[in-house]
Backbone as numpy.savetxt, mean C-alpha at the origin, in Angstrom:
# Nx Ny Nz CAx CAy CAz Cx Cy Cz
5.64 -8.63 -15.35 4.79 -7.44 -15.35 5.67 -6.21 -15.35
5.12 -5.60 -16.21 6.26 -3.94 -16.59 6.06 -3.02 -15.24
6.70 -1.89 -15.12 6.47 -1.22 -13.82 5.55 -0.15 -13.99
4.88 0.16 -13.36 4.25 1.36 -13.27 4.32 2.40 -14.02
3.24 3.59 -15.06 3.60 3.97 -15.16 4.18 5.62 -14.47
3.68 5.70 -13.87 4.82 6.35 -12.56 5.99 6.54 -12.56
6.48 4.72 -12.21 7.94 4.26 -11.78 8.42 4.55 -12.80
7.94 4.29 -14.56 8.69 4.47 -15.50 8.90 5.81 -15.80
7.88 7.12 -15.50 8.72 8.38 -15.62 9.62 8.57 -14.61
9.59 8.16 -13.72 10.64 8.59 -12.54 11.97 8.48 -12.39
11.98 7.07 -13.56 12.90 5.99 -13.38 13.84 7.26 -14.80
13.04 7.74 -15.67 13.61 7.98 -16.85 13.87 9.63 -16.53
13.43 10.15 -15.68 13.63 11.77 -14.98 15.23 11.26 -13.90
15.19 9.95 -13.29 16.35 10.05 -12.78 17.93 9.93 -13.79
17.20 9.38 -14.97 18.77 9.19 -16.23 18.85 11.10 -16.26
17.34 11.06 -17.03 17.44 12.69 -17.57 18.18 14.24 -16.83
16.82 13.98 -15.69 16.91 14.77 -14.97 18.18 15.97 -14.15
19.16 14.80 -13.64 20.44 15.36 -13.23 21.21 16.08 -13.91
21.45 15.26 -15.14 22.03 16.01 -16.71 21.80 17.28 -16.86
20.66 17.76 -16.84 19.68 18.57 -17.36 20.04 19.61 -16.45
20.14 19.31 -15.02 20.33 20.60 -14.23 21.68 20.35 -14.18
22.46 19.89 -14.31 23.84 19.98 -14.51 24.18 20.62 -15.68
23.79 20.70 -16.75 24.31 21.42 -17.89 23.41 23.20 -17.43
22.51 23.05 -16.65 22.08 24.23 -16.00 23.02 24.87 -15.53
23.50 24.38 -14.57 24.48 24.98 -13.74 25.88 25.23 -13.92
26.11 24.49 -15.25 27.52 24.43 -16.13 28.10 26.11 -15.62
26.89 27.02 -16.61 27.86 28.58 -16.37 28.10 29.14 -14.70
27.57 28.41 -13.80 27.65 29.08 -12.34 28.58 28.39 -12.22
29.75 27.26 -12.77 30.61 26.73 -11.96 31.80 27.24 -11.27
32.21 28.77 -11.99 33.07 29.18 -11.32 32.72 29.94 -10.49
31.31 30.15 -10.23 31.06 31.88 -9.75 30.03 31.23 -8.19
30.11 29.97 -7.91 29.29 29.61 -7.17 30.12 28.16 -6.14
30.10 27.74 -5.30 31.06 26.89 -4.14 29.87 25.35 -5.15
31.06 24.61 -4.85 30.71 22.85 -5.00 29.44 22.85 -4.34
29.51 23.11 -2.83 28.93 22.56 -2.32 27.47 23.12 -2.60
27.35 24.11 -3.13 26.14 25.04 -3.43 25.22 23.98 -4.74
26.64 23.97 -5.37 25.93 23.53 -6.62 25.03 21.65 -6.67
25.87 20.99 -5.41 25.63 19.92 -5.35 24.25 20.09 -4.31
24.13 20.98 -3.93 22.81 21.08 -3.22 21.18 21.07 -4.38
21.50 21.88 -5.15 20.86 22.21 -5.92 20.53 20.61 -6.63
21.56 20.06 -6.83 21.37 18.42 -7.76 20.80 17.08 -6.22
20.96 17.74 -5.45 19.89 16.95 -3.83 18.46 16.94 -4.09
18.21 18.15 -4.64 16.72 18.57 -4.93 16.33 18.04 -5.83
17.01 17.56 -7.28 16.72 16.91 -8.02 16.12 15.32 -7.47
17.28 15.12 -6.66 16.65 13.78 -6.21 15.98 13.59 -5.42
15.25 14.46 -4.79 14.23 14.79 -3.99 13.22 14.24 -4.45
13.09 15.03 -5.49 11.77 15.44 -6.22 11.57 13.68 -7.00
12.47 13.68 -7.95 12.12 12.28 -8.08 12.08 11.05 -7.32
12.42 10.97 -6.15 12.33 9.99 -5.30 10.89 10.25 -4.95
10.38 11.47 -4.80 8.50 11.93 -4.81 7.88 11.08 -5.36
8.42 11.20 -6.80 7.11 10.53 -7.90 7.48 9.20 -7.89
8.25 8.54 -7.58 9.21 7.64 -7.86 9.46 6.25 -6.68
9.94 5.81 -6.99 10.57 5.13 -5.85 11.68 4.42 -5.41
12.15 4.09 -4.18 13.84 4.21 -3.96 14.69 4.03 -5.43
14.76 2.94 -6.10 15.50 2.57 -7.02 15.19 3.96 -8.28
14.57 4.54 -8.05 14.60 5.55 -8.83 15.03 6.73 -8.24
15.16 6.72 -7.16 15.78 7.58 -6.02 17.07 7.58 -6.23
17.76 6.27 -6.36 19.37 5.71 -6.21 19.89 5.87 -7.32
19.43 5.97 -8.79 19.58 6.18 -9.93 20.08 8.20 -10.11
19.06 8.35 -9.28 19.01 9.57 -9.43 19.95 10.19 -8.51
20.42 9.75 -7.65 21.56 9.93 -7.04 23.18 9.63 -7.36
22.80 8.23 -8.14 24.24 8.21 -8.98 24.69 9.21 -10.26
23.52 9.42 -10.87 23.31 10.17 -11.66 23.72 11.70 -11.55
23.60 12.32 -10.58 23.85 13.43 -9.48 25.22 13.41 -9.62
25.79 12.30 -8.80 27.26 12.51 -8.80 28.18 12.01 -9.77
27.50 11.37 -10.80 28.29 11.22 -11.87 28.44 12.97 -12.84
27.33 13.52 -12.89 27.22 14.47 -13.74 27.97 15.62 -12.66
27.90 15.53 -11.47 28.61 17.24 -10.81 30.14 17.08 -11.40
30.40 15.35 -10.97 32.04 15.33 -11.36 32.50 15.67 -12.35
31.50 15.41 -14.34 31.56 15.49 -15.46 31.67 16.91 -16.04
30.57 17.68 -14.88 30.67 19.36 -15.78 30.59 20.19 -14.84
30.59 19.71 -13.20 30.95 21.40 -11.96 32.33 20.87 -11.23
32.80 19.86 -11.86 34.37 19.67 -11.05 35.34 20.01 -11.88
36.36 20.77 -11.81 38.06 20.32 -12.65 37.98 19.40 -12.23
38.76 18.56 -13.22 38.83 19.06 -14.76 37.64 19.01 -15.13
36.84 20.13 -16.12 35.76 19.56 -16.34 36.01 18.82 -18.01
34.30 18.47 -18.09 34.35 17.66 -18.98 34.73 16.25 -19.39
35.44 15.41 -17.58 36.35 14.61 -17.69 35.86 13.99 -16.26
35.64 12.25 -16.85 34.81 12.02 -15.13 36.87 11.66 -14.24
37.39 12.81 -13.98 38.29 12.46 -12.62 38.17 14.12 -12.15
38.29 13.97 -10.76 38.19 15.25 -9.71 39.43 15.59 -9.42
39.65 16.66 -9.04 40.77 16.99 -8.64 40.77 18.34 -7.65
41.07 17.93 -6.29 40.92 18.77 -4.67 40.34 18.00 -3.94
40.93 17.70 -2.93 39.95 17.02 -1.61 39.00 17.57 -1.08
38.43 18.67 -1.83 36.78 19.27 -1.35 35.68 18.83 -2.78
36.37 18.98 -3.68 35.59 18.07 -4.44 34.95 16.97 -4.54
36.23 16.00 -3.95 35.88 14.84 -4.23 34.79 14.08 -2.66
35.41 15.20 -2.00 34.58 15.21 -0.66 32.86 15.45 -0.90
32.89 16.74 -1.61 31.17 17.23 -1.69 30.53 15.80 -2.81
31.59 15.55 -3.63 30.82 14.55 -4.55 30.07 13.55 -3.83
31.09 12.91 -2.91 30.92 11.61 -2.03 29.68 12.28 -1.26
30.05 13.26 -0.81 28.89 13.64 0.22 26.98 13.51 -0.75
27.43 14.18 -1.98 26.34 13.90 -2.87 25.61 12.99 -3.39
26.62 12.09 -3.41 26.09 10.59 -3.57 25.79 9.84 -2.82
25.95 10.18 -1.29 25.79 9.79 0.25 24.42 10.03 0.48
24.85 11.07 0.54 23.55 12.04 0.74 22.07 12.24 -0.24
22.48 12.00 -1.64 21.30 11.41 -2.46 20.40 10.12 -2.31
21.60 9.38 -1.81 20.55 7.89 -1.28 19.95 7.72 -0.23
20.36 8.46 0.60 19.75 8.66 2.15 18.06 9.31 1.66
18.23 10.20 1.36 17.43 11.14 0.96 16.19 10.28 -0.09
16.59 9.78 -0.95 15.70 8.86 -1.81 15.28 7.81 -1.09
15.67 6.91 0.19 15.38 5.87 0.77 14.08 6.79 1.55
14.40 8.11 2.22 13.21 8.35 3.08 12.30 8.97 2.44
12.48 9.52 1.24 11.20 9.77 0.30 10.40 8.66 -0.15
11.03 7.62 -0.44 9.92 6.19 -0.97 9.50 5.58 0.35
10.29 5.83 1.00 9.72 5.45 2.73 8.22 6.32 3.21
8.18 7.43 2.83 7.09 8.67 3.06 6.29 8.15 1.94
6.42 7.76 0.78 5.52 7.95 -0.34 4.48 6.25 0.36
5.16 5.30 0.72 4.70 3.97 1.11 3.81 4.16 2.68
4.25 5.13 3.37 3.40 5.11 4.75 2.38 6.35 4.00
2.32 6.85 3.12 1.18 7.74 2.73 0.14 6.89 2.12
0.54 5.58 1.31 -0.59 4.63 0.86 -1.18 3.79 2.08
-0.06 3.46 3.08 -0.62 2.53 4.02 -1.88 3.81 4.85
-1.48 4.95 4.94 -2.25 5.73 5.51 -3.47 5.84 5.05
-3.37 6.14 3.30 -4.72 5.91 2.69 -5.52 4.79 2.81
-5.18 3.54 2.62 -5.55 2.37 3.25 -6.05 2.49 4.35
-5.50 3.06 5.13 -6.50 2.58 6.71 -7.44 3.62 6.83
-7.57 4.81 6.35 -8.35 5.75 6.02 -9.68 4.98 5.43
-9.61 4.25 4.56 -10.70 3.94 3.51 -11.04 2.74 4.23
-10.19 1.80 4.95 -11.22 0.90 6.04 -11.75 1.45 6.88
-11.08 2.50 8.18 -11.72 3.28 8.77 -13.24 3.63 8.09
-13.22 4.13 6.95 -14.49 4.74 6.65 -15.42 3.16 5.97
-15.06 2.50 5.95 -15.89 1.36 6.00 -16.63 0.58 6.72
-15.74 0.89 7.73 -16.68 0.23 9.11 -17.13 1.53 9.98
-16.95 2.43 9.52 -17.95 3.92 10.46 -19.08 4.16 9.69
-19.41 4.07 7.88 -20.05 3.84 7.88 -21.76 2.79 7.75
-20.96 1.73 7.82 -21.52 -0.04 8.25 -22.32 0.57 9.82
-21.56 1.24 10.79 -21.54 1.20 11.73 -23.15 2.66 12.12
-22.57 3.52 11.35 -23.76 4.18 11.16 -25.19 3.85 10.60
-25.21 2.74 9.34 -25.69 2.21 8.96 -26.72 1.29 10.21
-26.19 0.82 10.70 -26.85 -0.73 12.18 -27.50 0.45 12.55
-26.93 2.07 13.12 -28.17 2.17 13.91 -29.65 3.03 13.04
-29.38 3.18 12.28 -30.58 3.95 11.21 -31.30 2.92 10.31
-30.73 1.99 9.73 -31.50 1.36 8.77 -32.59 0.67 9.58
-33.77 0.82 8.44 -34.76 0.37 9.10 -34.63 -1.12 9.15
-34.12 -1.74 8.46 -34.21 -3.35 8.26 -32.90 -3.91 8.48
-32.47 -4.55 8.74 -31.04 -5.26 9.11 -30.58 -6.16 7.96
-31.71 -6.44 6.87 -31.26 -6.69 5.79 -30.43 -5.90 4.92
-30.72 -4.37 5.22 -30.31 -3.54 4.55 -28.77 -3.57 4.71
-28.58 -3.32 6.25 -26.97 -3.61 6.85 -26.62 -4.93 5.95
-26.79 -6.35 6.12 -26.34 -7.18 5.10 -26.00 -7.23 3.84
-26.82 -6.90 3.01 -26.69 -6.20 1.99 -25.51 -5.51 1.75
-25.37 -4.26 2.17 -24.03 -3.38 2.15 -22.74 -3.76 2.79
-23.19 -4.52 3.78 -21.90 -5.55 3.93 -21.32 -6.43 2.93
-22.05 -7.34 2.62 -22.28 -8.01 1.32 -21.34 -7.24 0.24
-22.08 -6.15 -0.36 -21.46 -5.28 -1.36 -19.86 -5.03 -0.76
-19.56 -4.48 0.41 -18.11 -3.91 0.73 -17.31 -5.74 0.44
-17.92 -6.35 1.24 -16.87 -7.48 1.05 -16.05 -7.92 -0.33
-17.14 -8.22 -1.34 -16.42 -8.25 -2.43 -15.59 -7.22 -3.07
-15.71 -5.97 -2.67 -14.63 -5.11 -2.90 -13.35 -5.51 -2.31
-13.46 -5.33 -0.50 -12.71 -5.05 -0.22 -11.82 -7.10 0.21
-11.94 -7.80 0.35 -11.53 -9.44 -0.19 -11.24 -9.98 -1.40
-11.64 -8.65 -2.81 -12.05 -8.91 -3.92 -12.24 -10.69 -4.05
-13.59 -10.88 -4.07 -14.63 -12.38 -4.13 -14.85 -11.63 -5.52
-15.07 -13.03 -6.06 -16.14 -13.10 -7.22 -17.54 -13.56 -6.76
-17.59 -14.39 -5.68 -19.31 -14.22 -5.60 -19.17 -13.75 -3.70
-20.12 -13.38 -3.43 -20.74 -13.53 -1.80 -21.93 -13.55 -1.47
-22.27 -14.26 -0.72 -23.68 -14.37 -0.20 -24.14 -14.55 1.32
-25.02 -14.05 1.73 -25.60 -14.62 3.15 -26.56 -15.70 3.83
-26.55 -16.61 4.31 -27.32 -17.49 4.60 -27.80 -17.10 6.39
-29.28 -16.87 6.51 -29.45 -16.58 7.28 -29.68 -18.08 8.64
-29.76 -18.17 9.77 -30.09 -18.93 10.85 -28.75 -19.99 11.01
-29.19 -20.95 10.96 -28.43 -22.27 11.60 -27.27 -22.68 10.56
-25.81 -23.23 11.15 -24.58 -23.56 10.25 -24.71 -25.13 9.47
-24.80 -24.90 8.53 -24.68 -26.14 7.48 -23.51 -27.11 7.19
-22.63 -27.67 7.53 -21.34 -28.09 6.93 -20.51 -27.62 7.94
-19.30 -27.94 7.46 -18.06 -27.33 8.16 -17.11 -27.19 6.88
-17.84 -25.53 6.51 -16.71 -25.23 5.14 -15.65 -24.59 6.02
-14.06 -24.51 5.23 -13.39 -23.44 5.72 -13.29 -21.97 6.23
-13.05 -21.51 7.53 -13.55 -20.18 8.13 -12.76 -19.17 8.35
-13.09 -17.99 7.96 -12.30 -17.01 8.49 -12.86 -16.25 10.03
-11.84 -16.46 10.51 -11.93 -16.28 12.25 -11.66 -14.86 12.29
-11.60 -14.51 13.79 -11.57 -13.06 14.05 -10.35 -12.78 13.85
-9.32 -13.23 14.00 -7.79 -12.70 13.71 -7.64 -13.10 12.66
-8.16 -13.12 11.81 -7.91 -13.25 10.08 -7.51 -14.18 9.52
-7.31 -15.47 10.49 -6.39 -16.42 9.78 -7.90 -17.34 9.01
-7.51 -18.64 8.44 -8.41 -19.48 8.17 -8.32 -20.63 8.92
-9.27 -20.94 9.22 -9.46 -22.77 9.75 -9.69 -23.73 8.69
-9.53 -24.73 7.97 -9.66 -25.84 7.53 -9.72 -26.61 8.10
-11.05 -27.37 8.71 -11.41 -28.94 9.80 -10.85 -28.11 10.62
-9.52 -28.78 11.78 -9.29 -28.09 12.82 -7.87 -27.78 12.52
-7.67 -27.46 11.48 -5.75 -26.77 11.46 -6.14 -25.70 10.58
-5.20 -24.49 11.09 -5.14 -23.70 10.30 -4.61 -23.28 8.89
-4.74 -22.20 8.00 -4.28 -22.01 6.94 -3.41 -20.95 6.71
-2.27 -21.07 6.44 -1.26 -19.69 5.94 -1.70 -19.23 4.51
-2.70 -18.55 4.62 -3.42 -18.12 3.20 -2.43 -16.94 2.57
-1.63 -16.38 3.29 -0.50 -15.54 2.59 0.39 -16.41 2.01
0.87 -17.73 2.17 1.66 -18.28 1.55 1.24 -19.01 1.08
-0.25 -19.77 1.27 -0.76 -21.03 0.57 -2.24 -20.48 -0.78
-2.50 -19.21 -0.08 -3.52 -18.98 -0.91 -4.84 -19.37 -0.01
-5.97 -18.76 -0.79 -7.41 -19.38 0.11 -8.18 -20.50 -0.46
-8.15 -21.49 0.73 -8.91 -22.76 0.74 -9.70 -22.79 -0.91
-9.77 -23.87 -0.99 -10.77 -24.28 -2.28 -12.03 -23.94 -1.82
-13.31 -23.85 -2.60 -14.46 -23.54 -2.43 -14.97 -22.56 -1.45
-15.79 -22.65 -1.06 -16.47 -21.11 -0.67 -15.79 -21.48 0.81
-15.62 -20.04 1.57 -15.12 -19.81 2.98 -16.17 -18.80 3.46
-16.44 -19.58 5.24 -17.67 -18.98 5.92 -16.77 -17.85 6.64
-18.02 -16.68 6.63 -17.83 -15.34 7.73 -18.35 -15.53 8.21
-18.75 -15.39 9.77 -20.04 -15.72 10.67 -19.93 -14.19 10.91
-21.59 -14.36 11.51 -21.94 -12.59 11.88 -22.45 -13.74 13.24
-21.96 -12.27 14.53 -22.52 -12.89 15.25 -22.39 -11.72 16.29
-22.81 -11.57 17.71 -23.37 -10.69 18.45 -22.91 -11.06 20.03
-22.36 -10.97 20.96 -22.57 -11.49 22.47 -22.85 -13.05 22.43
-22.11 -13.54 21.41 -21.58 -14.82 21.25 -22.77 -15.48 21.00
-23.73 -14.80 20.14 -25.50 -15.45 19.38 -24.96 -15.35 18.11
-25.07 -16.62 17.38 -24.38 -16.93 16.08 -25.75 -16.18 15.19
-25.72 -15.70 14.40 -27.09 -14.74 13.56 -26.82 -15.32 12.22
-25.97 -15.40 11.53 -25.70 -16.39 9.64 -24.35 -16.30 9.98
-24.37 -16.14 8.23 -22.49 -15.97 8.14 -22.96 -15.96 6.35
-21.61 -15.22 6.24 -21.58 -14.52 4.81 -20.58 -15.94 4.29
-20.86 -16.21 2.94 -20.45 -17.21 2.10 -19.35 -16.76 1.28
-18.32 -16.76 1.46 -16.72 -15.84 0.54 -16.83 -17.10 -0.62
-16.41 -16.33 -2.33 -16.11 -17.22 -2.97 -14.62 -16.40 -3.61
-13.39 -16.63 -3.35 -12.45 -15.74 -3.36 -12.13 -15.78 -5.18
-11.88 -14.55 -5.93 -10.83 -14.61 -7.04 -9.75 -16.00 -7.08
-9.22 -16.75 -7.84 -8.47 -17.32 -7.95 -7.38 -16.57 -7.78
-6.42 -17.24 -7.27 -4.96 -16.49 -7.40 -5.07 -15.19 -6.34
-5.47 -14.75 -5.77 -5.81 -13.24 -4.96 -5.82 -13.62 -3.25
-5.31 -12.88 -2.71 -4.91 -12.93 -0.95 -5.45 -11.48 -0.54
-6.37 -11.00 0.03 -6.38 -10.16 0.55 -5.31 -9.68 1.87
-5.20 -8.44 2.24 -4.16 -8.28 3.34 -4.88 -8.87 4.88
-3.79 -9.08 5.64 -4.27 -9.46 7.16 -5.03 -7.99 7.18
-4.27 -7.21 7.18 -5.74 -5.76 7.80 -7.08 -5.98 7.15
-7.18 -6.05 5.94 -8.52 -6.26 5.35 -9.22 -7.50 5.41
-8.80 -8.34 6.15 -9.32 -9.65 6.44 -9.99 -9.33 8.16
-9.30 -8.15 8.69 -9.58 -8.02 9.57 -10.94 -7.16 10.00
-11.03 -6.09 9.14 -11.90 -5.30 8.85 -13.17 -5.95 8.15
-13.09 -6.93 7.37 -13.81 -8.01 6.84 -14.54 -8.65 7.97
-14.11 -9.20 9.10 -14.47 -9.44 10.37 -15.49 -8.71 11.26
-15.01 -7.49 11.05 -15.25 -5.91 11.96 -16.94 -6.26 11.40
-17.04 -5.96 9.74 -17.77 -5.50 9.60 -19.14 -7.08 9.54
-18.58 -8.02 9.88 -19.08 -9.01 9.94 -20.18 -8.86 11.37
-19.26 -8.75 12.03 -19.70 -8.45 13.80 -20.94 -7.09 13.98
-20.70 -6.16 12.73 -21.76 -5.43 12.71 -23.00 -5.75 12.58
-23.04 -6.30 11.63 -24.17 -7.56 10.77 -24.82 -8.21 11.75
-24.10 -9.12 12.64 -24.31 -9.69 14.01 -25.24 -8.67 14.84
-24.55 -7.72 14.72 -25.17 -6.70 15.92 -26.73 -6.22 15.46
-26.34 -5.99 14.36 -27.94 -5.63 13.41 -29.22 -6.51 13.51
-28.55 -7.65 13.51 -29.67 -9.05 13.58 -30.12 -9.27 14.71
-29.13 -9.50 15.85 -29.01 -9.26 17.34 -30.24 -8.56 17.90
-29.89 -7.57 17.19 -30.94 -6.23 17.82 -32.38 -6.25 17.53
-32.19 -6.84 15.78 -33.81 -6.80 15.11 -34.53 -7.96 16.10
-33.69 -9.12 16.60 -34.35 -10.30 17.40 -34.45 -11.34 16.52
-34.67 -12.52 17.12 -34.90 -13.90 16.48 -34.79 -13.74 15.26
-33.70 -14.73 14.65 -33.58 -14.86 13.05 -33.81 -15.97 12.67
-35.10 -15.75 11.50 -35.40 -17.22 11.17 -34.93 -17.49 10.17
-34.77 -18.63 9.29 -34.48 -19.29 7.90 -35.16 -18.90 7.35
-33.98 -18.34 5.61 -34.84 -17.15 5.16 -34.47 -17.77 3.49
C-alpha cells in the first residue's frame, strides 16, 4: 500500500524544500552568522515534520544539513566545511533537525489519538442523553445498533431481545473475547468466526445482546471495543428502566 497522500507531499517538500531556502539564503551568506542561517533551515523542518511525519521530518533534516554545507559554508559550492563553528552549527543542524521532527510527528499522532477520544466521548454522551429522553428504548437500540457498525466497522448487527441462545463468542467488558471458556487475542488472531455476542445489561439483569458480524480481515482498537461495551451497558440501562423485556 502507497503512503498517504500527505506523507507523499511532505516526503517530497523534505527533498525540495531545504534546497529552495538554501539557494534563498545563498546572497545573506556573508552578511549574516551560520548560526542564523541554519536557524532559518530548523523552520523548514518544522513545518514539514507538521504535514508530514518523522521520516519525513529526518529527510528534511538531512537535507538541511546537506544543503547549509553545499551553499552557506566555505568553501561554498563544495560538500567539505571548513572552521570548527561551521562544522559545529552543521552538526548542531542536523542534531537538532531530528529532535525537532521526532516531536512534531509525536504532536501530530497525540492530536489524532485526541480526536479519537473526542469522537467516542461524544458517542457515548450522546447514547447517554439519548436513555434519558427517548420515548422508547427501542429507539436507544437502534442508535446503538447504527454507532456499532461504524464504530467495530461490522458488516451486519443486530439485537435479539430477552433470553441467551447458544454460547457464540463474546465480547466482555474489558474488550477482550471469550471463545467457550478461553480467551481470544483478537489483535493478533483476528475476530472469532461467525457472529460475536454484546450483552446489554443493567445491575447485573441481562436485557439482549447485540449480534456483531465483523468485516473480514478488520480489528477494531481495545478503546473502541471498549466504548462498544459503554454503549452496550446504556442499552441495558434503557431496557432496565422501560421494565420487563419480553421476546420480541
Amino acid at each position: 500500500m502507497g503512503l498517504p497522500l500527505r506523507d507523499r507531499i511532505a516526503l517530497a517538500a523534505a527533498l525540495v524544500g531545504p534546497l529552495l531556502a538554501a539557494l534563498v539564503l545563498t546572497p545573506f551568506r556573508t552578511s549574516q552568522s551560520g548560526t542564523d542561517l541554519a536557524l532559518i533551515l530548523v523552520v523548514v523542518v518544522v513545518a514539514v515534520s507538521a504535514i508530514g511525519n518523522r521520516w519525513a521530518g529526518a529527510v528534511a533534516a538531512l537535507s538541511s544539513a546537506a544543503w547549509f554545507d553545499f551553499f552557506l559554508t566555505p568553501p561554498y559550492q563544495r560538500f567539505s566545511i571548513t572552521g570548527t563553528d561551521n562544522v559545529e552549527t552543521a552538526v548542531l543542524l542536523l542534531a537538532v533537525g531530528l529532535v525537532v521532527s521526532q516531536l512534531a510527528a509525536h504532536a501530530r499522532r497525540l492530536r489524532v489519538i485526541a480526536v479519537t477520544d473526542a469522537d467516542h466521548l461524544a458517542r457515548i454522551h450522546d447514547i447517554a442523553l439519548l436513555v434519558q429522553s427517548a420515548a422508547s428504548p427501542d429507539l436507544v437500540v437502534e442508535r446503538v445498533r447504527q454507532q456499532l457498525v461504524g464504530l467495530l466497522r461490522l458488516r451486519e448487527c443486530r439485537f435479539e431481545y430477552g433470553s441467551l441462545l447458544g454460547h457464540p463468542p463474546r465480547l466482555e467488558q474489558d474488550g477482550s473475547v471469550v471463545v467457550g471458556h478461553r480467551r481470544r487475542d483478537i489483535d493478533r488472531d483476528g475476530w472469532p468466526e461467525g457472529e460475536i455476542e454484546l450483552r446489554a445489561s443493567a445491575g447485573g439483569h441481562y436485557s439482549g445482546r447485540f449480534m456483531l458480524r465483523p468485516i473480514p480481515g478488520t480489528v477494531p482498537s481495545l478503546q473502541a471495543r471498549l466504548v462498544a461495551v459503554t454503549l452496550a451497558d446504556h442499552v441495558g440501562a434503557a431496557l432496565d428502566t422501560a421494565g420487563p423485556v419480553l421476546d420480541r
